[in-house]
Coordinates of C-alpha atoms in Angstrom, one line a residue:
M9 CA -21.4 -147.0 42.2
R10 CA -21.8 -143.3 42.8
P11 CA -22.0 -142.4 46.6
S12 CA -25.4 -141.3 47.7
Q13 CA -25.9 -137.7 48.9
S14 CA -26.2 -138.8 52.5
G15 CA -22.8 -140.4 52.4
H16 CA -23.7 -144.1 52.2
G17 CA -24.4 -146.5 49.4
P18 CA -27.8 -148.0 49.0
D19 CA -26.6 -151.6 49.2
F20 CA -25.3 -151.6 52.8
E21 CA -28.7 -152.7 54.2
E22 CA -29.8 -154.6 51.2
T23 CA -27.0 -157.1 51.4
V24 CA -28.1 -160.6 52.4
P25 CA -26.7 -161.4 55.8
R26 CA -24.3 -164.3 56.2
P27 CA -25.0 -167.2 58.5
W28 CA -23.2 -167.3 61.9
T29 CA -19.8 -169.0 61.2
D30 CA -16.3 -168.9 62.7
E31 CA -15.4 -166.3 60.1
V32 CA -17.9 -163.7 61.3
R33 CA -16.1 -160.5 62.6
T34 CA -18.5 -157.8 61.5
V35 CA -22.1 -157.6 62.6
M36 CA -25.0 -155.4 61.7
F37 CA -26.9 -153.9 64.7
R38 CA -30.6 -153.3 63.7
N39 CA -33.5 -151.4 65.4
F40 CA -31.1 -148.6 66.2
P41 CA -32.6 -145.5 67.9
R42 CA -32.7 -142.8 65.1
K43 CA -30.9 -140.1 67.0
Y44 CA -28.2 -142.4 68.3
T45 CA -24.6 -141.7 67.2
A46 CA -21.7 -144.2 66.6
H47 CA -20.2 -143.0 69.9
E48 CA -23.4 -144.0 71.8
L49 CA -23.2 -147.4 70.1
L50 CA -19.6 -147.8 71.4
Q51 CA -20.9 -146.8 74.9
E52 CA -23.6 -149.5 74.7
I53 CA -20.9 -152.1 73.7
A54 CA -18.7 -150.9 76.5
L55 CA -21.5 -151.7 79.0
V56 CA -21.0 -155.4 78.2
A57 CA -17.5 -155.8 76.7
D58 CA -14.2 -154.1 76.0
A59 CA -14.9 -151.5 73.3
A60 CA -11.2 -151.3 72.6
L61 CA -11.7 -154.6 70.7
V62 CA -13.8 -152.7 68.1
D63 CA -11.9 -151.3 65.2
F64 CA -14.7 -150.1 62.8
V65 CA -18.1 -148.6 63.4
Y66 CA -20.2 -147.4 60.5
L67 CA -23.6 -145.8 61.1
P68 CA -25.2 -144.5 57.9
W69 CA -27.0 -141.2 58.1
D70 CA -29.8 -139.8 55.9
S71 CA -29.9 -136.2 54.6
Y72 CA -32.1 -135.2 57.5
S73 CA -29.4 -135.9 60.2
N74 CA -31.1 -139.1 61.4
N75 CA -29.2 -142.4 61.3
M76 CA -30.7 -145.1 59.1
G77 CA -31.6 -147.4 62.0
Y78 CA -28.7 -149.8 61.6
A79 CA -24.9 -149.9 62.1
F80 CA -21.9 -152.1 61.2
V81 CA -19.3 -153.0 63.8
N82 CA -16.1 -155.0 63.3
F83 CA -14.6 -156.8 66.3
V84 CA -10.9 -157.8 66.4
D85 CA -11.6 -160.5 69.0
G86 CA -14.0 -163.3 68.2
A87 CA -14.8 -164.1 71.9
S88 CA -15.8 -160.4 72.5
L89 CA -18.0 -160.5 69.4
Q90 CA -19.8 -163.6 70.6
H91 CA -20.2 -162.2 74.2
V92 CA -21.7 -159.0 72.8
V93 CA -24.1 -161.0 70.6
R94 CA -25.2 -163.3 73.5
T95 CA -25.5 -160.4 75.9
M96 CA -27.2 -157.7 73.7
Q97 CA -29.3 -159.7 71.3
G98 CA -33.0 -159.1 72.0
Q99 CA -32.3 -156.5 74.7
Q100 CA -33.4 -152.9 74.8
W101 CA -31.0 -150.1 74.2
N102 CA -29.8 -148.9 77.6
I103 CA -28.5 -145.4 76.9
A104 CA -31.4 -144.1 74.8
G105 CA -34.1 -145.6 77.0
S106 CA -35.6 -146.9 73.8
T107 CA -38.1 -149.8 73.8
R108 CA -36.7 -151.1 70.5
R109 CA -35.1 -154.5 70.8
I110 CA -31.5 -154.9 69.6
K111 CA -31.1 -157.3 66.6
I112 CA -27.6 -158.4 65.7
L113 CA -26.9 -160.2 62.4
P114 CA -23.7 -161.3 60.7
A115 CA -22.7 -158.8 58.0
S116 CA -21.6 -159.7 54.5
V117 CA -18.2 -157.9 54.7
H118 CA -15.7 -158.8 57.5
G119 CA -12.5 -157.3 58.8
L120 CA -11.2 -153.7 59.0
E121 CA -9.5 -153.8 55.6
A122 CA -12.5 -155.3 53.9
N123 CA -14.9 -152.8 55.5
L124 CA -12.7 -149.9 54.4
T125 CA -12.4 -151.3 50.9
H126 CA -16.2 -151.7 50.8
C127 CA -16.8 -148.1 52.1
Q128 CA -14.3 -146.3 49.9
T129 CA -16.5 -146.6 46.8
R130 CA -19.7 -145.8 48.7
I131 CA -18.9 -142.9 51.0
D132 CA -18.0 -139.6 49.5
T133 CA -14.9 -138.2 51.3
N134 CA -16.5 -134.7 50.8
A135 CA -19.5 -135.7 52.9
R136 CA -20.1 -134.5 56.4
A137 CA -17.6 -136.0 58.9
E138 CA -20.5 -137.5 60.9
S139 CA -21.2 -139.8 58.0
F140 CA -17.7 -141.4 58.0
P141 CA -17.0 -144.6 59.8
L142 CA -15.2 -144.5 63.1
V143 CA -11.8 -146.3 62.6
F144 CA -9.4 -147.5 65.4
V145 CA -5.9 -148.7 64.7
G146 CA -3.9 -150.0 67.6
G147 CA -6.4 -148.7 70.0
R148 CA -6.2 -145.1 68.6
R149 CA -8.9 -143.3 66.7
V150 CA -7.8 -142.7 63.1
D151 CA -9.5 -140.2 60.8
Y152 CA -11.4 -142.1 58.0
V153 CA -9.4 -140.5 55.2
E154 CA -6.2 -141.3 57.0
A155 CA -7.4 -144.9 57.4
L156 CA -8.1 -145.0 53.6
D157 CA -4.5 -143.8 53.0
M158 CA -3.2 -146.5 55.3
L159 CA -5.3 -149.0 53.4
H160 CA -3.8 -148.0 50.1
A161 CA -0.3 -147.9 51.5
G162 CA -0.7 -151.4 53.0
A163 CA -0.1 -150.0 56.4
L164 CA -3.1 -151.4 58.3
P165 CA -2.2 -154.0 60.9
T166 CA -3.6 -157.4 60.2
Q167 CA -5.0 -158.3 63.6
R168 CA -7.2 -161.4 63.9
A169 CA -8.0 -163.2 67.1
P170 CA -9.4 -166.7 66.6
L171 CA -13.0 -167.5 67.3
P172 CA -13.8 -170.6 69.4
P173 CA -15.5 -173.4 67.3
A174 CA -19.2 -172.7 66.5
A175 CA -20.2 -175.8 68.5
A176 CA -18.7 -174.1 71.6
V177 CA -20.7 -171.0 71.1
G178 CA -24.1 -172.7 70.9
A179 CA -27.1 -170.7 69.7
F180 CA -26.9 -167.0 70.1
R181 CA -29.5 -166.6 72.8
P182 CA -29.9 -163.4 74.8
P183 CA -29.7 -163.6 78.6
V184 CA -32.9 -163.3 80.6
A185 CA -32.2 -159.6 81.4
L186 CA -29.3 -157.2 81.3
P187 CA -28.1 -156.1 84.7
A188 CA -28.6 -152.4 85.6
V189 CA -25.5 -150.4 84.7
S190 CA -24.6 -147.0 86.0
A191 CA -23.4 -144.2 83.8
V192 CA -19.9 -144.7 85.2
A193 CA -19.7 -148.0 83.2
A194 CA -19.7 -146.0 80.0
A195 CA -16.4 -144.3 81.0
P196 CA -14.1 -146.9 79.3
C197 CA -15.6 -146.0 75.9
Q198 CA -15.4 -142.3 76.6
A199 CA -11.8 -142.6 77.7
H200 CA -10.8 -144.9 74.9
H201 CA -12.7 -144.0 71.8
C202 CA -15.0 -141.0 72.4
G203 CA -13.1 -138.7 74.5

C-alpha cells in the first residue's frame, strides 16, 4: 500500500478492533482532542500510570496539521495497560480541558515490533517528523527511522510483561471520577519522554 500524503495509511482506523484478551498490549485511544500531540497523550497517561511503560505512540495527522482524533499506544506492562483503561475509560481529557470522553479499545496489532512492522509500509519516512510514531527502547526515546533500522537488524529488545488472567481484571469500567491532578504530576512524562 502506498503511504498517504499525511503520513498514515487509511486502514489504521478502519481495522476491526480485537476483543479484550490477555494478549492485548496496544490500544486505540478515541475521541482525541484534534490539536493534541503525542507528547500530551503521554502526559495524560503519566497522570494515572508510569509513562515509562509505554514504548510506542502513534498519532496520525491530516495534511492540515490536525490529528485524526485517535492514537495507538503500546504498553510493555499488562498491569499498567489495564490500570490505564480502568482509570481513563469514559473520562474527559485533563490537559486539554476538552469535554470529549476518552474511549479506549484493543488495537488489532500488538507489541512494539508488530507496530513498527505495520507502520513501515504505511508511513513515508520523508513525511514530517510530527507524523512519525514516538518510539522508546529501554526507556530512551529512539528516532522512528532508527527504530526501523533496529527492527530490520533484529536489535529491538523483546520485552513482555505478563497480564493477569482476564477473570482477575473484570469488566473495564471507569471509576466514578478522576481525582484532580496538578500540573506537577505531568513532570514524569516530561522528564522521561518529552523533555
